[in-house]
């Protein structure tokens, strides 16, 4: 162990032990497992508009009220990382975000908040992605995430590299949270799907890149408060030059949507879907296997109950 | 009445301008920019003929109204003077002799230095820029502090209408200069009225020379005047010699305080020549003024641009040889000959990428804006700084022009790269690259490593900002002394890809 690494480990361990279990920790009981007794582990939909696909997917999953109870505070984490319009497929489709929020309220949610720790100027990302407007129309609150003061430190006891992380308080203070990534190519992580989307709930992303990115993505996915739903937006898919994208030629209209509580499973499925567009080997998207090893979820789709719907 | 109108206009002017500088959220109306464009030095440097003509005409007609209702620093001194009035009930000024040698000496020195490429002196003394630096270095953080406090309070009530902002001092040097300027100028205003305007300010001296010939003037009717001297005690420019019934028009800032003070109705502000007192003002400044104008005709010698981009070898800190000037500033020379460091661009830059330089541009360019990637990078689609500069130092760019403006060129240092050092994935640089001048190419064991194409790089610094390598970044941007045109990004042919099945 290098001196630098030793000191860092020492500091992080120290930090982790000083974290007081607060109110947020009471809610850290969600798991990605099929505890709710769902009919299906995953629902995959193809061929419709984003909101239509989600409606049929959530119906097959047993309805939103299975995940969002009356009076719940819900946090929603779409991908709003880039100052790009919806056509460029850099961010989650705003229509999908809007539909998810609507259904949360229909299920009796008291409050829905939406945020992302963006890569470009956050105000431009929120605006130009169309997500801010869509979210507000649906009655959600859009929260800023560009300052460290919005984040609180949590510990990740099951992680290998990332032992603690500063996570946005919207996640920690919510009753349940919903992960809505977009499916796209990614220069560093190879793919952006649901686990990669968790980098946007974290303050210090630079640490991920400097300390084995693929492991850190798996590590953050071990957080005890898992998303209650992962909704992968594959309506428009950025096949190359991701995650930012260069031009319209990077985008393919694929009209897909995958929903699961299991991040590993849904990411595995999404990579297989993606590899029909551009070559992408599952083993190169190393964070999926890493997360599977940490028991975040299941890579073996054959053993899962998957509902496939073509609209 | 005139005085009240003057105060009203001045206050509106000061408020709008201040808000334009401190407004971090971008809610000030775009029209506010007009107020910066009618400032004299920005107008001169931008060769904004319309504004120059209007200002000259105003001065020839009404005297130095520029100093009383347009110049924010002038108005700020009135505020300081007003505050002093609250504490000291009977503020009395008295007529002071002119200090023409000093005034025109400074004007001459500033102008000469400017044309010799030493813009710093002009930046240091020019009133609009002084005010700009005070507003962006002192007022802005205070405003942000207030915003953050309010955000915290609203947060207790689950209200997220406002958001926290990070308060940073971008350049200690600029901050100190702004602080010192604020103290000195406020003190001078508090204690001596418009002493700064009439002994130091180069704009005041220039306009003072012209206003001697203005049509409308404060005139003392000798027949009515009993030389009581009340008017002189009210004159914050200390320019009324009541004994001789004379006003030094080169120093009168048309504040109109004297008009209301005269019990005998002997003072009026009009164009009529018949009541004119002895108007022969001090004349010794003419020679200096001519010298200054002459100097103005000297053109700036253009030094040859050096292409300093070079790859560095070995794991060591990247030393930028040439700072990156803001997109649209054409070249370091162009910036040097137009920018007076008002910091409006620095203040309004939403990405926190602009920062006042120290000596990166040389001594003459101290405090001028440069791009620095510690706190952010230049947003690909953003043209705020180029749209906001009143001096023409940063020329306006459309989004499309900006996409092809190359402020610097990317340099990759393999030895520092995370992928090379640790055999893990990273790709943060390529992620942020809007043109894919940094792309990830197959390396080994399924890993990818950056490769760069400086020709399509725009120099935004996204890669440098996010590179997590320590202690030295693996990717940097070297500035272009003269901004180049980046090659347009190649559009790949759109393949008609149909996805028919789930694939799992």
PDB file of C-alpha atoms in Angstrom, chain A residues 125-300:
ATOM      1  CA  UNK A 125     -28.909  21.131 -18.097  1.00  0.00           C
ATOM      2  CA  UNK A 126     -32.136  21.373 -16.123  1.00  0.00           C
ATOM      3  CA  UNK A 127     -33.618  23.769 -18.646  1.00  0.00           C
ATOM      4  CA  UNK A 128     -32.420  22.455 -21.996  1.00  0.00           C
ATOM      5  CA  UNK A 129     -33.044  18.810 -21.158  1.00  0.00           C
ATOM      6  CA  UNK A 130     -36.716  19.741 -20.825  1.00  0.00           C
ATOM      7  CA  UNK A 131     -36.804  17.879 -17.537  1.00  0.00           C
ATOM      8  CA  UNK A 132     -37.205  20.906 -15.273  1.00  0.00           C
ATOM      9  CA  UNK A 133     -40.288  22.032 -17.160  1.00  0.00           C
ATOM     10  CA  UNK A 134     -41.782  18.539 -17.430  1.00  0.00           C
ATOM     11  CA  UNK A 135     -41.197  17.858 -13.742  1.00  0.00           C
ATOM     12  CA  UNK A 136     -42.767  21.134 -12.655  1.00  0.00           C
ATOM     13  CA  UNK A 137     -45.756  20.548 -14.914  1.00  0.00           C
ATOM     14  CA  UNK A 138     -46.311  17.233 -13.188  1.00  0.00           C
ATOM     15  CA  UNK A 139     -46.153  18.959  -9.814  1.00  0.00           C
ATOM     16  CA  UNK A 140     -42.695  17.871  -8.669  1.00  0.00           C
ATOM     17  CA  UNK A 141     -40.079  20.059  -7.033  1.00  0.00           C
ATOM     18  CA  UNK A 142     -36.800  20.437  -8.863  1.00  0.00           C
ATOM     19  CA  UNK A 143     -33.865  20.567  -6.467  1.00  0.00           C
ATOM     20  CA  UNK A 144     -30.391  21.933  -7.057  1.00  0.00           C
ATOM     21  CA  UNK A 145     -27.438  19.581  -6.602  1.00  0.00           C
ATOM     22  CA  UNK A 146     -24.459  21.691  -7.579  1.00  0.00           C
ATOM     23  CA  UNK A 147     -23.147  22.500  -4.095  1.00  0.00           C
ATOM     24  CA  UNK A 148     -21.454  20.242  -1.619  1.00  0.00           C
ATOM     25  CA  UNK A 149     -23.780  21.452   1.127  1.00  0.00           C
ATOM     26  CA  UNK A 150     -26.648  19.482  -0.453  1.00  0.00           C
ATOM     27  CA  UNK A 151     -24.819  16.203   0.243  1.00  0.00           C
ATOM     28  CA  UNK A 152     -24.305  14.113   3.373  1.00  0.00           C
ATOM     29  CA  UNK A 153     -21.756  11.404   4.006  1.00  0.00           C
ATOM     30  CA  UNK A 154     -22.913   7.790   4.210  1.00  0.00           C
ATOM     31  CA  UNK A 155     -20.815   4.709   4.662  1.00  0.00           C
ATOM     32  CA  UNK A 156     -20.743   1.795   2.242  1.00  0.00           C
ATOM     33  CA  UNK A 157     -19.669  -1.169   4.381  1.00  0.00           C
ATOM     34  CA  UNK A 158     -19.892  -3.689   1.547  1.00  0.00           C
ATOM     35  CA  UNK A 159     -17.882  -1.674  -0.944  1.00  0.00           C
ATOM     36  CA  UNK A 160     -14.307  -2.399  -1.958  1.00  0.00           C
ATOM     37  CA  UNK A 161     -12.857   0.974  -2.984  1.00  0.00           C
ATOM     38  CA  UNK A 162     -15.499   3.527  -2.126  1.00  0.00           C
ATOM     39  CA  UNK A 163     -16.003   3.107   1.595  1.00  0.00           C
ATOM     40  CA  UNK A 164     -17.897   6.346   2.089  1.00  0.00           C
ATOM     41  CA  UNK A 165     -19.686   8.688  -0.259  1.00  0.00           C
ATOM     42  CA  UNK A 166     -21.405  12.026  -0.033  1.00  0.00           C
ATOM     43  CA  UNK A 167     -24.953  11.396  -1.238  1.00  0.00           C
ATOM     44  CA  UNK A 168     -27.568  14.014  -2.059  1.00  0.00           C
ATOM     45  CA  UNK A 169     -29.909  14.646   0.848  1.00  0.00           C
ATOM     46  CA  UNK A 170     -32.947  14.263  -1.411  1.00  0.00           C
ATOM     47  CA  UNK A 171     -32.176  10.535  -1.609  1.00  0.00           C
ATOM     48  CA  UNK A 172     -31.419  10.234   2.085  1.00  0.00           C
ATOM     49  CA  UNK A 173     -34.510  12.155   3.167  1.00  0.00           C
ATOM     50  CA  UNK A 174     -36.931  10.378   0.823  1.00  0.00           C
ATOM     51  CA  UNK A 175     -39.207   7.479   1.689  1.00  0.00           C
ATOM     52  CA  UNK A 176     -38.410   5.811  -1.629  1.00  0.00           C
ATOM     53  CA  UNK A 177     -36.447   6.848  -4.650  1.00  0.00           C
ATOM     54  CA  UNK A 178     -36.730   5.986  -8.318  1.00  0.00           C
ATOM     55  CA  UNK A 179     -33.789   5.734 -10.694  1.00  0.00           C
ATOM     56  CA  UNK A 180     -34.500   6.752 -14.295  1.00  0.00           C
ATOM     57  CA  UNK A 181     -31.306   6.441 -16.333  1.00  0.00           C
ATOM     58  CA  UNK A 182     -30.980   6.753 -20.072  1.00  0.00           C
ATOM     59  CA  UNK A 183     -29.222   4.004 -21.946  1.00  0.00           C
ATOM     60  CA  UNK A 184     -26.130   5.247 -23.745  1.00  0.00           C
ATOM     61  CA  UNK A 185     -22.569   4.665 -24.749  1.00  0.00           C
ATOM     62  CA  UNK A 186     -19.893   5.889 -22.343  1.00  0.00           C
ATOM     63  CA  UNK A 187     -16.217   6.463 -23.084  1.00  0.00           C
ATOM     64  CA  UNK A 188     -14.967   5.555 -19.614  1.00  0.00           C
ATOM     65  CA  UNK A 189     -17.540   3.255 -18.043  1.00  0.00           C
ATOM     66  CA  UNK A 190     -18.385   1.779 -21.474  1.00  0.00           C
ATOM     67  CA  UNK A 191     -22.115   2.069 -20.785  1.00  0.00           C
ATOM     68  CA  UNK A 192     -24.353   4.421 -18.867  1.00  0.00           C
ATOM     69  CA  UNK A 193     -27.326   2.589 -17.386  1.00  0.00           C
ATOM     70  CA  UNK A 194     -28.833   2.430 -13.928  1.00  0.00           C
ATOM     71  CA  UNK A 195     -25.741   1.860 -11.794  1.00  0.00           C
ATOM     72  CA  UNK A 196     -23.719   4.465 -13.660  1.00  0.00           C
ATOM     73  CA  UNK A 197     -26.622   6.850 -13.103  1.00  0.00           C
ATOM     74  CA  UNK A 198     -25.880   6.671  -9.369  1.00  0.00           C
ATOM     75  CA  UNK A 199     -22.796   8.803  -9.945  1.00  0.00           C
ATOM     76  CA  UNK A 200     -25.255  11.688 -10.147  1.00  0.00           C
ATOM     77  CA  UNK A 201     -26.421  11.208  -6.547  1.00  0.00           C
ATOM     78  CA  UNK A 202     -22.827  11.570  -5.367  1.00  0.00           C
ATOM     79  CA  UNK A 203     -20.802  14.727  -4.760  1.00  0.00           C
ATOM     80  CA  UNK A 204     -17.242  13.652  -5.521  1.00  0.00           C
ATOM     81  CA  UNK A 205     -17.290  11.932  -8.884  1.00  0.00           C
ATOM     82  CA  UNK A 206     -13.607  12.645  -9.450  1.00  0.00           C
ATOM     83  CA  UNK A 207     -12.783  10.036  -6.813  1.00  0.00           C
ATOM     84  CA  UNK A 208     -14.547   7.400  -8.924  1.00  0.00           C
ATOM     85  CA  UNK A 209     -12.438   8.148 -11.966  1.00  0.00           C
ATOM     86  CA  UNK A 210      -9.202   8.181 -10.017  1.00  0.00           C
ATOM     87  CA  UNK A 211      -9.841   4.949  -8.086  1.00  0.00           C
ATOM     88  CA  UNK A 212     -10.962   2.317 -10.558  1.00  0.00           C
ATOM     89  CA  UNK A 213     -14.127   3.662 -12.059  1.00  0.00           C
ATOM     90  CA  UNK A 214     -15.707   0.261 -12.723  1.00  0.00           C
ATOM     91  CA  UNK A 215     -15.275  -0.785  -9.098  1.00  0.00           C
ATOM     92  CA  UNK A 216     -16.501   2.519  -7.661  1.00  0.00           C
ATOM     93  CA  UNK A 217     -19.698   2.331  -9.740  1.00  0.00           C
ATOM     94  CA  UNK A 218     -20.323  -1.132  -8.321  1.00  0.00           C
ATOM     95  CA  UNK A 219     -19.455   0.186  -4.864  1.00  0.00           C
ATOM     96  CA  UNK A 220     -21.963   3.039  -4.896  1.00  0.00           C
ATOM     97  CA  UNK A 221     -24.591   0.533  -6.023  1.00  0.00           C
ATOM     98  CA  UNK A 222     -24.165  -1.308  -2.714  1.00  0.00           C
ATOM     99  CA  UNK A 223     -25.740   1.549  -0.800  1.00  0.00           C
ATOM    100  CA  UNK A 224     -28.378   0.175   1.487  1.00  0.00           C
ATOM    101  CA  UNK A 225     -31.078   2.493   0.265  1.00  0.00           C
ATOM    102  CA  UNK A 226     -31.521   1.075  -3.228  1.00  0.00           C
ATOM    103  CA  UNK A 227     -33.858   2.627  -5.766  1.00  0.00           C
ATOM    104  CA  UNK A 228     -37.288   1.102  -5.422  1.00  0.00           C
ATOM    105  CA  UNK A 229     -37.552   1.089  -9.210  1.00  0.00           C
ATOM    106  CA  UNK A 230     -35.046   1.375 -12.043  1.00  0.00           C
ATOM    107  CA  UNK A 231     -36.622   2.620 -15.236  1.00  0.00           C
ATOM    108  CA  UNK A 232     -34.154   2.444 -18.124  1.00  0.00           C
ATOM    109  CA  UNK A 233     -35.034   4.864 -20.881  1.00  0.00           C
ATOM    110  CA  UNK A 234     -33.998   3.340 -24.222  1.00  0.00           C
ATOM    111  CA  UNK A 235     -36.381   5.345 -26.349  1.00  0.00           C
ATOM    112  CA  UNK A 236     -33.534   7.221 -27.993  1.00  0.00           C
ATOM    113  CA  UNK A 237     -30.164   5.572 -27.567  1.00  0.00           C
ATOM    114  CA  UNK A 238     -26.791   7.279 -27.966  1.00  0.00           C
ATOM    115  CA  UNK A 239     -24.781   4.570 -29.662  1.00  0.00           C
ATOM    116  CA  UNK A 240     -21.405   6.353 -29.886  1.00  0.00           C
ATOM    117  CA  UNK A 241     -19.371   9.281 -28.542  1.00  0.00           C
ATOM    118  CA  UNK A 242     -21.125   9.031 -25.221  1.00  0.00           C
ATOM    119  CA  UNK A 243     -21.891  10.202 -22.673  1.00  0.00           C
ATOM    120  CA  UNK A 244     -21.975  13.658 -24.213  1.00  0.00           C
ATOM    121  CA  UNK A 245     -22.511  12.805 -27.843  1.00  0.00           C
ATOM    122  CA  UNK A 246     -21.201  14.723 -30.796  1.00  0.00           C
ATOM    123  CA  UNK A 247     -24.039  14.979 -33.254  1.00  0.00           C
ATOM    124  CA  UNK A 248     -27.430  13.617 -34.203  1.00  0.00           C
ATOM    125  CA  UNK A 249     -25.770  10.688 -35.976  1.00  0.00           C
ATOM    126  CA  UNK A 250     -24.888   9.254 -32.564  1.00  0.00           C
ATOM    127  CA  UNK A 251     -28.571   8.739 -31.809  1.00  0.00           C
ATOM    128  CA  UNK A 252     -30.721   5.757 -32.711  1.00  0.00           C
ATOM    129  CA  UNK A 253     -34.471   5.631 -32.191  1.00  0.00           C
ATOM    130  CA  UNK A 254     -34.757   2.261 -30.458  1.00  0.00           C
ATOM    131  CA  UNK A 255     -38.046   2.661 -28.556  1.00  0.00           C
ATOM    132  CA  UNK A 256     -37.213   0.478 -25.594  1.00  0.00           C
ATOM    133  CA  UNK A 257     -37.928   0.610 -21.857  1.00  0.00           C
ATOM    134  CA  UNK A 258     -36.821  -1.726 -19.089  1.00  0.00           C
ATOM    135  CA  UNK A 259     -38.113  -1.706 -15.531  1.00  0.00           C
ATOM    136  CA  UNK A 260     -36.778  -3.685 -12.606  1.00  0.00           C
ATOM    137  CA  UNK A 261     -35.928  -3.402  -8.947  1.00  0.00           C
ATOM    138  CA  UNK A 262     -32.650  -5.163  -9.667  1.00  0.00           C
ATOM    139  CA  UNK A 263     -30.009  -2.783 -11.015  1.00  0.00           C
ATOM    140  CA  UNK A 264     -27.642  -5.532 -12.104  1.00  0.00           C
ATOM    141  CA  UNK A 265     -30.335  -7.410 -13.962  1.00  0.00           C
ATOM    142  CA  UNK A 266     -31.744  -4.397 -15.727  1.00  0.00           C
ATOM    143  CA  UNK A 267     -28.246  -3.244 -16.719  1.00  0.00           C
ATOM    144  CA  UNK A 268     -27.402  -6.697 -18.052  1.00  0.00           C
ATOM    145  CA  UNK A 269     -30.549  -6.700 -20.135  1.00  0.00           C
ATOM    146  CA  UNK A 270     -29.879  -3.166 -21.359  1.00  0.00           C
ATOM    147  CA  UNK A 271     -26.343  -4.039 -22.526  1.00  0.00           C
ATOM    148  CA  UNK A 272     -27.713  -6.965 -24.495  1.00  0.00           C
ATOM    149  CA  UNK A 273     -30.300  -4.691 -26.051  1.00  0.00           C
ATOM    150  CA  UNK A 274     -27.608  -2.099 -26.815  1.00  0.00           C
ATOM    151  CA  UNK A 275     -25.257  -4.613 -28.420  1.00  0.00           C
ATOM    152  CA  UNK A 276     -27.809  -5.081 -31.178  1.00  0.00           C
ATOM    153  CA  UNK A 277     -27.061  -1.481 -32.168  1.00  0.00           C
ATOM    154  CA  UNK A 278     -23.285  -1.352 -31.607  1.00  0.00           C
ATOM    155  CA  UNK A 279     -20.887  -4.053 -30.469  1.00  0.00           C
ATOM    156  CA  UNK A 280     -20.631  -4.047 -26.709  1.00  0.00           C
ATOM    157  CA  UNK A 281     -19.414  -7.031 -24.723  1.00  0.00           C
ATOM    158  CA  UNK A 282     -20.966  -7.515 -21.320  1.00  0.00           C
ATOM    159  CA  UNK A 283     -17.554  -8.286 -19.790  1.00  0.00           C
ATOM    160  CA  UNK A 284     -16.202  -4.899 -20.915  1.00  0.00           C
ATOM    161  CA  UNK A 285     -18.896  -3.167 -18.887  1.00  0.00           C
ATOM    162  CA  UNK A 286     -17.003  -4.413 -15.853  1.00  0.00           C
ATOM    163  CA  UNK A 287     -19.066  -2.628 -13.209  1.00  0.00           C
ATOM    164  CA  UNK A 288     -21.973  -4.993 -13.839  1.00  0.00           C
ATOM    165  CA  UNK A 289     -19.953  -8.077 -12.944  1.00  0.00           C
ATOM    166  CA  UNK A 290     -18.305  -6.194 -10.072  1.00  0.00           C
ATOM    167  CA  UNK A 291     -21.716  -5.309  -8.652  1.00  0.00           C
ATOM    168  CA  UNK A 292     -22.934  -8.851  -9.096  1.00  0.00           C
ATOM    169  CA  UNK A 293     -19.956 -10.034  -7.039  1.00  0.00           C
ATOM    170  CA  UNK A 294     -20.966  -7.591  -4.313  1.00  0.00           C
ATOM    171  CA  UNK A 295     -24.457  -9.115  -4.411  1.00  0.00           C
ATOM    172  CA  UNK A 296     -26.147  -5.990  -5.637  1.00  0.00           C
ATOM    173  CA  UNK A 297     -28.200  -8.064  -8.018  1.00  0.00           C
ATOM    174  CA  UNK A 298     -28.449 -10.863 -10.507  1.00  0.00           C
ATOM    175  CA  UNK A 299     -26.710 -11.138 -13.873  1.00  0.00           C
ATOM    176  CA  UNK A 300     -28.325 -14.392 -14.818  1.00  0.00           C
TER     177      UNK A 300
END
